[in-house]
mmCIF file of N, CA and C in Angstrom:
data_model
loop_
_atom_site.group_PDB
_atom_site.id
_atom_site.type_symbol
_atom_site.label_atom_id
_atom_site.label_comp_id
_atom_site.label_asym_id
_atom_site.label_seq_id
_atom_site.Cartn_x
_atom_site.Cartn_y
_atom_site.Cartn_z
ATOM 1 N N MET A 126 -15.306 -22.719 13.869
ATOM 2 C CA MET A 126 -15.694 -21.844 13.550
ATOM 3 C C MET A 126 -16.023 -20.789 14.863
ATOM 4 N N ASN A 127 -16.041 -19.959 14.267
ATOM 5 C CA ASN A 127 -15.737 -18.597 15.515
ATOM 6 C C ASN A 127 -16.722 -17.949 15.482
ATOM 7 N N ILE A 128 -17.692 -17.540 16.567
ATOM 8 C CA ILE A 128 -18.554 -17.003 16.054
ATOM 9 C C ILE A 128 -18.353 -15.383 17.446
ATOM 10 N N PHE A 129 -19.002 -14.429 16.166
ATOM 11 C CA PHE A 129 -18.758 -12.519 16.900
ATOM 12 C C PHE A 129 -19.962 -12.415 16.975
ATOM 13 N N ILE A 130 -20.045 -11.733 18.075
ATOM 14 C CA ILE A 130 -21.080 -10.691 18.266
ATOM 15 C C ILE A 130 -20.641 -9.462 18.834
ATOM 16 N N CYS A 131 -21.414 -8.268 18.160
ATOM 17 C CA CYS A 131 -20.833 -6.825 18.301
ATOM 18 C C CYS A 131 -21.912 -5.873 18.451
ATOM 19 N N THR A 132 -21.350 -4.749 18.829
ATOM 20 C CA THR A 132 -22.320 -3.461 18.400
ATOM 21 C C THR A 132 -21.216 -2.618 17.573
ATOM 22 N N ALA A 133 -22.022 -2.084 16.246
ATOM 23 C CA ALA A 133 -21.347 -1.385 14.894
ATOM 24 C C ALA A 133 -21.874 0.155 14.494
ATOM 25 N N TYR A 134 -21.266 1.400 14.343
ATOM 26 C CA TYR A 134 -21.378 1.952 13.112
ATOM 27 C C TYR A 134 -21.121 1.661 12.004
ATOM 28 N N LEU A 135 -22.274 1.763 11.322
ATOM 29 C CA LEU A 135 -21.717 1.896 9.814
ATOM 30 C C LEU A 135 -21.142 3.377 9.492
ATOM 31 N N LEU A 136 -19.969 3.466 8.922
ATOM 32 C CA LEU A 136 -19.002 4.234 8.036
ATOM 33 C C LEU A 136 -19.666 4.401 6.450
ATOM 34 N N SER A 137 -19.820 3.916 6.027
ATOM 35 C CA SER A 137 -19.826 3.436 4.992
ATOM 36 C C SER A 137 -21.293 2.905 4.293
ATOM 37 N N GLN A 138 -21.532 3.504 3.337
ATOM 38 C CA GLN A 138 -23.395 3.025 2.953
ATOM 39 C C GLN A 138 -23.029 1.488 2.474
ATOM 40 N N PRO A 139 -23.929 0.952 2.543
ATOM 41 C CA PRO A 139 -23.624 -0.679 2.195
ATOM 42 C C PRO A 139 -24.009 -0.601 0.725
ATOM 43 N N LYS A 140 -22.620 -1.731 -0.254
ATOM 44 C CA LYS A 140 -22.901 -1.706 -1.592
ATOM 45 C C LYS A 140 -23.172 -2.956 -1.905
ATOM 46 N N LEU A 141 -24.217 -3.296 -2.715
ATOM 47 C CA LEU A 141 -24.494 -4.209 -2.889
ATOM 48 C C LEU A 141 -24.570 -4.943 -4.877
ATOM 49 N N THR A 142 -23.509 -5.983 -4.882
ATOM 50 C CA THR A 142 -22.956 -6.484 -6.160
ATOM 51 C C THR A 142 -23.878 -7.781 -6.202
ATOM 52 N N LYS A 143 -24.117 -8.290 -7.369
ATOM 53 C CA LYS A 143 -24.277 -9.294 -7.827
ATOM 54 C C LYS A 143 -23.706 -10.294 -8.590
ATOM 55 N N ILE A 144 -22.968 -11.036 -8.223
ATOM 56 C CA ILE A 144 -22.023 -12.431 -9.010
ATOM 57 C C ILE A 144 -23.059 -13.421 -9.005
ATOM 58 N N LYS A 145 -22.946 -14.448 -10.415
ATOM 59 C CA LYS A 145 -23.276 -15.778 -10.553
ATOM 60 C C LYS A 145 -24.845 -15.810 -10.066
ATOM 61 N N HIS A 146 -25.787 -14.466 -9.650
ATOM 62 C CA HIS A 146 -27.004 -14.537 -9.347
ATOM 63 C C HIS A 146 -26.800 -14.868 -7.948
ATOM 64 N N GLN A 147 -26.029 -14.585 -7.252
ATOM 65 C CA GLN A 147 -25.357 -14.187 -5.865
ATOM 66 C C GLN A 147 -25.205 -13.160 -5.088
ATOM 67 N N ASN A 148 -26.434 -12.511 -4.278
ATOM 68 C CA ASN A 148 -26.136 -11.290 -3.599
ATOM 69 C C ASN A 148 -24.743 -10.906 -2.874
ATOM 70 N N PHE A 149 -23.915 -9.906 -2.936
ATOM 71 C CA PHE A 149 -23.067 -9.973 -1.950
ATOM 72 C C PHE A 149 -22.931 -8.352 -1.186
ATOM 73 N N CYS A 150 -22.647 -7.810 -0.260
ATOM 74 C CA CYS A 150 -23.486 -6.698 0.027
ATOM 75 C C CYS A 150 -21.972 -6.335 0.848
ATOM 76 N N TYR A 151 -21.052 -5.262 0.467
ATOM 77 C CA TYR A 151 -19.822 -4.608 1.796
ATOM 78 C C TYR A 151 -20.009 -3.406 2.328
ATOM 79 N N ILE A 152 -19.689 -3.495 3.702
ATOM 80 C CA ILE A 152 -19.641 -1.781 4.252
ATOM 81 C C ILE A 152 -18.639 -1.688 5.484
ATOM 82 N N LEU A 153 -18.182 -0.433 5.241
ATOM 83 C CA LEU A 153 -17.444 -0.520 6.526
ATOM 84 C C LEU A 153 -17.835 0.049 7.567
ATOM 85 N N LEU A 154 -17.148 -0.588 8.826
ATOM 86 C CA LEU A 154 -18.298 -0.295 10.310
ATOM 87 C C LEU A 154 -16.818 0.068 11.247
ATOM 88 N N SER A 155 -17.378 0.927 12.080
ATOM 89 C CA SER A 155 -16.408 0.965 13.146
ATOM 90 C C SER A 155 -16.990 0.290 14.702
ATOM 91 N N LEU A 156 -16.621 -0.509 15.282
ATOM 92 C CA LEU A 156 -16.859 -1.519 16.224
ATOM 93 C C LEU A 156 -16.674 -0.925 17.881
ATOM 94 N N LYS A 157 -17.527 -0.798 18.443
ATOM 95 C CA LYS A 157 -17.548 0.109 19.825
ATOM 96 C C LYS A 157 -15.963 -0.310 20.429
ATOM 97 N N ASN A 158 -15.585 0.665 21.399
ATOM 98 C CA ASN A 158 -14.213 0.183 22.134
ATOM 99 C C ASN A 158 -14.341 1.001 23.494
ATOM 100 N N PHE A 159 -14.537 0.134 24.128
ATOM 101 C CA PHE A 159 -14.802 0.487 25.936
ATOM 102 C C PHE A 159 -13.733 0.850 26.257
ATOM 103 N N PHE A 160 -13.005 0.318 25.972
ATOM 104 C CA PHE A 160 -11.111 0.797 26.884
ATOM 105 C C PHE A 160 -10.430 1.919 26.404
ATOM 106 N N ASP A 161 -10.108 2.072 27.727
ATOM 107 C CA ASP A 161 -9.652 3.551 27.523
ATOM 108 C C ASP A 161 -8.578 3.782 26.889
ATOM 109 N N ASN A 162 -8.170 5.148 26.060
ATOM 110 C CA ASN A 162 -7.056 5.201 25.602
ATOM 111 C C ASN A 162 -7.115 4.503 24.269
ATOM 112 N N ILE A 163 -7.509 3.959 23.375
ATOM 113 C CA ILE A 163 -8.086 3.360 22.372
ATOM 114 C C ILE A 163 -8.765 3.410 21.625
ATOM 115 N N PRO A 164 -8.608 3.505 20.404
ATOM 116 C CA PRO A 164 -9.783 4.330 19.445
ATOM 117 C C PRO A 164 -10.619 3.117 19.257
ATOM 118 N N ASN A 165 -12.083 3.140 18.375
ATOM 119 C CA ASN A 165 -12.638 2.607 17.943
ATOM 120 C C ASN A 165 -11.833 1.647 16.630
ATOM 121 N N ILE A 166 -11.945 0.555 16.415
ATOM 122 C CA ILE A 166 -11.595 -0.199 15.487
ATOM 123 C C ILE A 166 -12.533 -0.115 14.465
ATOM 124 N N LYS A 167 -11.417 -0.117 12.906
ATOM 125 C CA LYS A 167 -12.972 0.098 11.986
ATOM 126 C C LYS A 167 -12.445 -1.804 10.811
ATOM 127 N N ILE A 168 -13.089 -1.854 10.527
ATOM 128 C CA ILE A 168 -13.514 -2.967 9.447
ATOM 129 C C ILE A 168 -14.004 -3.485 8.850
ATOM 130 N N ARG A 169 -13.593 -4.176 7.622
ATOM 131 C CA ARG A 169 -14.741 -4.524 6.737
ATOM 132 C C ARG A 169 -15.546 -5.519 6.854
ATOM 133 N N ALA A 170 -16.759 -5.609 6.166
ATOM 134 C CA ALA A 170 -17.556 -6.441 6.653
ATOM 135 C C ALA A 170 -18.206 -6.930 5.065
ATOM 136 N N PHE A 171 -19.054 -8.941 5.605
ATOM 137 C CA PHE A 171 -19.854 -8.582 3.679
ATOM 138 C C PHE A 171 -20.496 -9.821 4.743
ATOM 139 N N ALA A 172 -21.142 -9.494 3.732
ATOM 140 C CA ALA A 172 -22.800 -10.577 4.292
ATOM 141 C C ALA A 172 -22.962 -10.774 2.338
ATOM 142 N N LYS A 173 -23.393 -11.964 2.620
ATOM 143 C CA LYS A 173 -24.165 -12.487 0.767
ATOM 144 C C LYS A 173 -25.367 -13.500 1.475
ATOM 145 N N GLY A 174 -26.308 -13.466 0.307
ATOM 146 C CA GLY A 174 -27.817 -13.739 0.222
ATOM 147 C C GLY A 174 -28.554 -13.385 0.992
ATOM 148 N N LYS A 175 -29.717 -14.128 1.523
ATOM 149 C CA LYS A 175 -30.710 -12.972 1.941
ATOM 150 C C LYS A 175 -30.260 -11.617 2.779
ATOM 151 N N ALA A 176 -29.155 -12.078 4.059
ATOM 152 C CA ALA A 176 -28.200 -11.135 4.505
ATOM 153 C C ALA A 176 -27.959 -10.399 3.787
ATOM 154 N N ALA A 177 -27.593 -10.183 2.623
ATOM 155 C CA ALA A 177 -26.760 -8.809 1.970
ATOM 156 C C ALA A 177 -27.813 -8.394 1.715
ATOM 157 N N LYS A 178 -29.186 -8.517 1.055
ATOM 158 C CA LYS A 178 -30.210 -7.660 0.681
ATOM 159 C C LYS A 178 -31.045 -7.339 1.735
ATOM 160 N N GLN A 179 -30.590 -7.871 3.186
ATOM 161 C CA GLN A 179 -31.625 -7.486 4.373
ATOM 162 C C GLN A 179 -30.871 -6.026 4.592
ATOM 163 N N VAL A 180 -29.053 -6.101 4.815
ATOM 164 C CA VAL A 180 -28.211 -5.343 5.062
ATOM 165 C C VAL A 180 -28.393 -3.693 4.088
ATOM 166 N N PHE A 181 -28.614 -4.234 2.420
ATOM 167 C CA PHE A 181 -28.546 -3.340 1.608
ATOM 168 C C PHE A 181 -29.707 -2.175 1.864
ATOM 169 N N ASP A 182 -30.889 -3.151 1.887
ATOM 170 C CA ASP A 182 -32.182 -2.210 2.007
ATOM 171 C C ASP A 182 -33.010 -1.980 3.220
ATOM 172 N N LEU A 183 -32.591 -2.419 4.261
ATOM 173 C CA LEU A 183 -32.672 -1.631 5.628
ATOM 174 C C LEU A 183 -31.967 -0.901 6.466
ATOM 175 N N TYR A 184 -30.159 -0.772 6.112
ATOM 176 C CA TYR A 184 -29.626 -0.233 6.915
ATOM 177 C C TYR A 184 -28.874 0.995 5.518
ATOM 178 N N LYS A 185 -28.579 1.806 6.298
ATOM 179 C CA LYS A 185 -27.912 3.073 5.924
ATOM 180 C C LYS A 185 -26.966 3.797 6.773
ATOM 181 N N GLN A 186 -25.824 4.582 6.235
ATOM 182 C CA GLN A 186 -24.692 5.014 6.689
ATOM 183 C C GLN A 186 -24.874 5.725 7.865
ATOM 184 N N LYS A 187 -23.774 5.917 8.953
ATOM 185 C CA LYS A 187 -24.508 6.304 10.120
ATOM 186 C C LYS A 187 -25.463 5.756 11.332
ATOM 187 N N ASP A 188 -26.197 3.985 10.698
ATOM 188 C CA ASP A 188 -26.696 3.508 11.692
ATOM 189 C C ASP A 188 -26.028 2.497 12.757
ATOM 190 N N ASN A 189 -26.934 2.037 13.613
ATOM 191 C CA ASN A 189 -26.271 1.728 15.015
ATOM 192 C C ASN A 189 -26.186 -0.154 14.814
ATOM 193 N N ILE A 190 -26.013 -0.811 14.474
ATOM 194 C CA ILE A 190 -26.912 -1.849 14.408
ATOM 195 C C ILE A 190 -26.085 -3.268 15.379
ATOM 196 N N LEU A 191 -26.399 -4.306 16.019
ATOM 197 C CA LEU A 191 -25.721 -5.484 16.096
ATOM 198 C C LEU A 191 -25.586 -6.422 15.247
ATOM 199 N N ILE A 192 -24.319 -6.744 15.145
ATOM 200 C CA ILE A 192 -23.781 -8.190 14.524
ATOM 201 C C ILE A 192 -23.914 -9.254 14.609
ATOM 202 N N GLU A 193 -23.870 -10.522 14.482
ATOM 203 C CA GLU A 193 -23.897 -11.949 14.804
ATOM 204 C C GLU A 193 -22.955 -12.585 13.210
ATOM 205 N N GLY A 194 -22.363 -12.614 13.192
ATOM 206 C CA GLY A 194 -21.256 -13.296 12.005
ATOM 207 C C GLY A 194 -19.990 -14.019 12.881
ATOM 208 N N SER A 195 -18.629 -14.074 11.832
ATOM 209 C CA SER A 195 -17.682 -14.790 12.057
ATOM 210 C C SER A 195 -16.097 -13.885 11.387
ATOM 211 N N ILE A 196 -15.117 -13.809 11.936
ATOM 212 C CA ILE A 196 -14.016 -13.133 11.801
ATOM 213 C C ILE A 196 -13.238 -14.162 10.967
ATOM 214 N N TYR A 197 -12.808 -13.055 10.036
ATOM 215 C CA TYR A 197 -11.616 -13.627 9.311
ATOM 216 C C TYR A 197 -10.447 -12.586 9.182
ATOM 217 N N ILE A 198 -9.194 -13.093 9.690
ATOM 218 C CA ILE A 198 -7.897 -12.052 9.011
ATOM 219 C C ILE A 198 -7.717 -13.047 7.913
ATOM 220 N N LYS A 199 -7.215 -11.921 7.266
ATOM 221 C CA LYS A 199 -6.483 -12.141 5.944
ATOM 222 C C LYS A 199 -5.517 -11.241 5.285
ATOM 223 N N ARG A 200 -4.169 -12.112 5.495
ATOM 224 C CA ARG A 200 -2.778 -11.520 5.497
ATOM 225 C C ARG A 200 -2.724 -11.199 3.624
ATOM 226 N N MET A 201 -1.865 -9.940 3.860
ATOM 227 C CA MET A 201 -2.084 -9.401 2.117
ATOM 228 C C MET A 201 -0.823 -8.714 2.515
ATOM 229 N N LYS A 202 0.216 -8.758 0.545
ATOM 230 C CA LYS A 202 0.859 -8.151 0.800
ATOM 231 C C LYS A 202 0.966 -6.554 0.538
ATOM 232 N N THR A 203 1.890 -6.017 0.675
ATOM 233 C CA THR A 203 1.568 -4.145 0.029
ATOM 234 C C THR A 203 2.542 -4.496 -1.274
ATOM 235 N N VAL A 204 2.606 -3.415 -1.691
ATOM 236 C CA VAL A 204 3.587 -3.156 -2.788
ATOM 237 C C VAL A 204 4.411 -1.918 -2.357
ATOM 238 N N ASN A 205 5.095 -2.478 -1.446
ATOM 239 C CA ASN A 205 5.859 -1.566 -0.879
ATOM 240 C C ASN A 205 7.475 -2.183 -1.200
ATOM 241 N N LYS A 206 8.919 -1.568 -0.967
ATOM 242 C CA LYS A 206 9.917 -2.097 -1.372
ATOM 243 C C LYS A 206 10.277 -3.223 -0.380
ATOM 244 N N ASN A 207 9.792 -2.632 1.128
ATOM 245 C CA ASN A 207 10.033 -3.627 2.501
ATOM 246 C C ASN A 207 9.667 -5.110 2.213
ATOM 247 N N LYS A 208 8.101 -5.243 1.324
ATOM 248 C CA LYS A 208 7.708 -6.223 1.049
ATOM 249 C C LYS A 208 6.886 -7.045 2.071
ATOM 250 N N LYS A 209 6.418 -6.119 3.279
ATOM 251 C CA LYS A 209 5.941 -6.593 4.167
ATOM 252 C C LYS A 209 4.301 -7.122 3.655
ATOM 253 N N LYS A 210 3.530 -7.984 5.602
ATOM 254 C CA LYS A 210 2.983 -8.214 4.825
ATOM 255 C C LYS A 210 1.375 -7.759 5.785
ATOM 256 N N SER A 211 0.747 -7.543 5.601
ATOM 257 C CA SER A 211 -0.205 -6.474 6.604
ATOM 258 C C SER A 211 -1.773 -7.772 6.554
ATOM 259 N N LYS A 212 -2.305 -7.432 8.227
ATOM 260 C CA LYS A 212 -2.991 -8.098 7.460
ATOM 261 C C LYS A 212 -4.346 -7.287 8.628
ATOM 262 N N VAL A 213 -5.038 -7.829 7.356
ATOM 263 C CA VAL A 213 -6.864 -7.108 7.727
ATOM 264 C C VAL A 213 -8.185 -8.081 8.177
ATOM 265 N N ILE A 214 -8.923 -7.567 8.859
ATOM 266 C CA ILE A 214 -9.493 -8.240 9.525
ATOM 267 C C ILE A 214 -11.182 -7.964 8.760
ATOM 268 N N PHE A 215 -11.923 -8.921 8.306
ATOM 269 C CA PHE A 215 -12.836 -9.140 7.944
ATOM 270 C C PHE A 215 -14.498 -9.924 8.705
ATOM 271 N N VAL A 216 -15.076 -9.068 8.502
ATOM 272 C CA VAL A 216 -16.704 -10.019 8.940
ATOM 273 C C VAL A 216 -17.605 -10.124 7.993
ATOM 274 N N LYS A 217 -17.613 -11.808 8.269
ATOM 275 C CA LYS A 217 -18.869 -12.299 7.512
ATOM 276 C C LYS A 217 -20.122 -11.949 8.065
ATOM 277 N N ILE A 218 -20.926 -11.631 7.888
ATOM 278 C CA ILE A 218 -22.446 -10.738 8.662
ATOM 279 C C ILE A 218 -23.534 -11.873 8.447
ATOM 280 N N HIS A 219 -23.465 -12.966 9.473
ATOM 281 C CA HIS A 219 -25.190 -14.164 9.522
ATOM 282 C C HIS A 219 -26.201 -13.341 9.371
ATOM 283 N N LYS A 220 -26.392 -12.523 10.607
ATOM 284 C CA LYS A 220 -27.092 -11.796 11.166
ATOM 285 C C LYS A 220 -26.964 -10.205 11.542
ATOM 286 N N ILE A 221 -28.044 -9.690 10.889
ATOM 287 C CA ILE A 221 -27.971 -8.339 11.449
ATOM 288 C C ILE A 221 -29.761 -7.904 12.436
ATOM 289 N N HIS A 222 -29.334 -6.835 13.260
ATOM 290 C CA HIS A 222 -30.448 -6.371 13.794
ATOM 291 C C HIS A 222 -29.988 -5.054 14.163
ATOM 292 N N ASN A 223 -31.274 -4.223 13.993
ATOM 293 C CA ASN A 223 -31.169 -2.589 14.556
ATOM 294 C C ASN A 223 -30.739 -2.159 16.058
ATOM 295 N N LEU A 224 -30.490 -1.336 16.111
ATOM 296 C CA LEU A 224 -30.378 -1.049 17.949
ATOM 297 C C LEU A 224 -31.067 0.124 17.692
ATOM 298 N N PRO A 225 -31.583 0.107 18.816
ATOM 299 C CA PRO A 225 -32.964 1.781 18.900
ATOM 300 C C PRO A 225 -31.632 2.692 20.034
ATOM 301 N N ILE A 226 -31.054 3.450 19.361
ATOM 302 C CA ILE A 226 -30.183 4.589 20.053
ATOM 303 C C ILE A 226 -30.466 5.415 19.428
#
């Protein structure tokens, strides 16, 4: 298991869904990038259980946060004639903290 800690900026309002009595929350994040000539990285993040409820209740779009979680990379096929596979980065949130910036 990999451990991922970063600062991020919320690009979207957290969306809460409930599936079989389990809370899931999905958000779009922009990771801060301190290297030159490289833009910020946009990724999708999700949380489940108590962490999902906490994300949905406490945070909104344009907040700066500190995330503790895991990274998942999924290969997805595109619906083109070329049949290329693209990689999508997901972050599973374990804990989330507010940044007073």
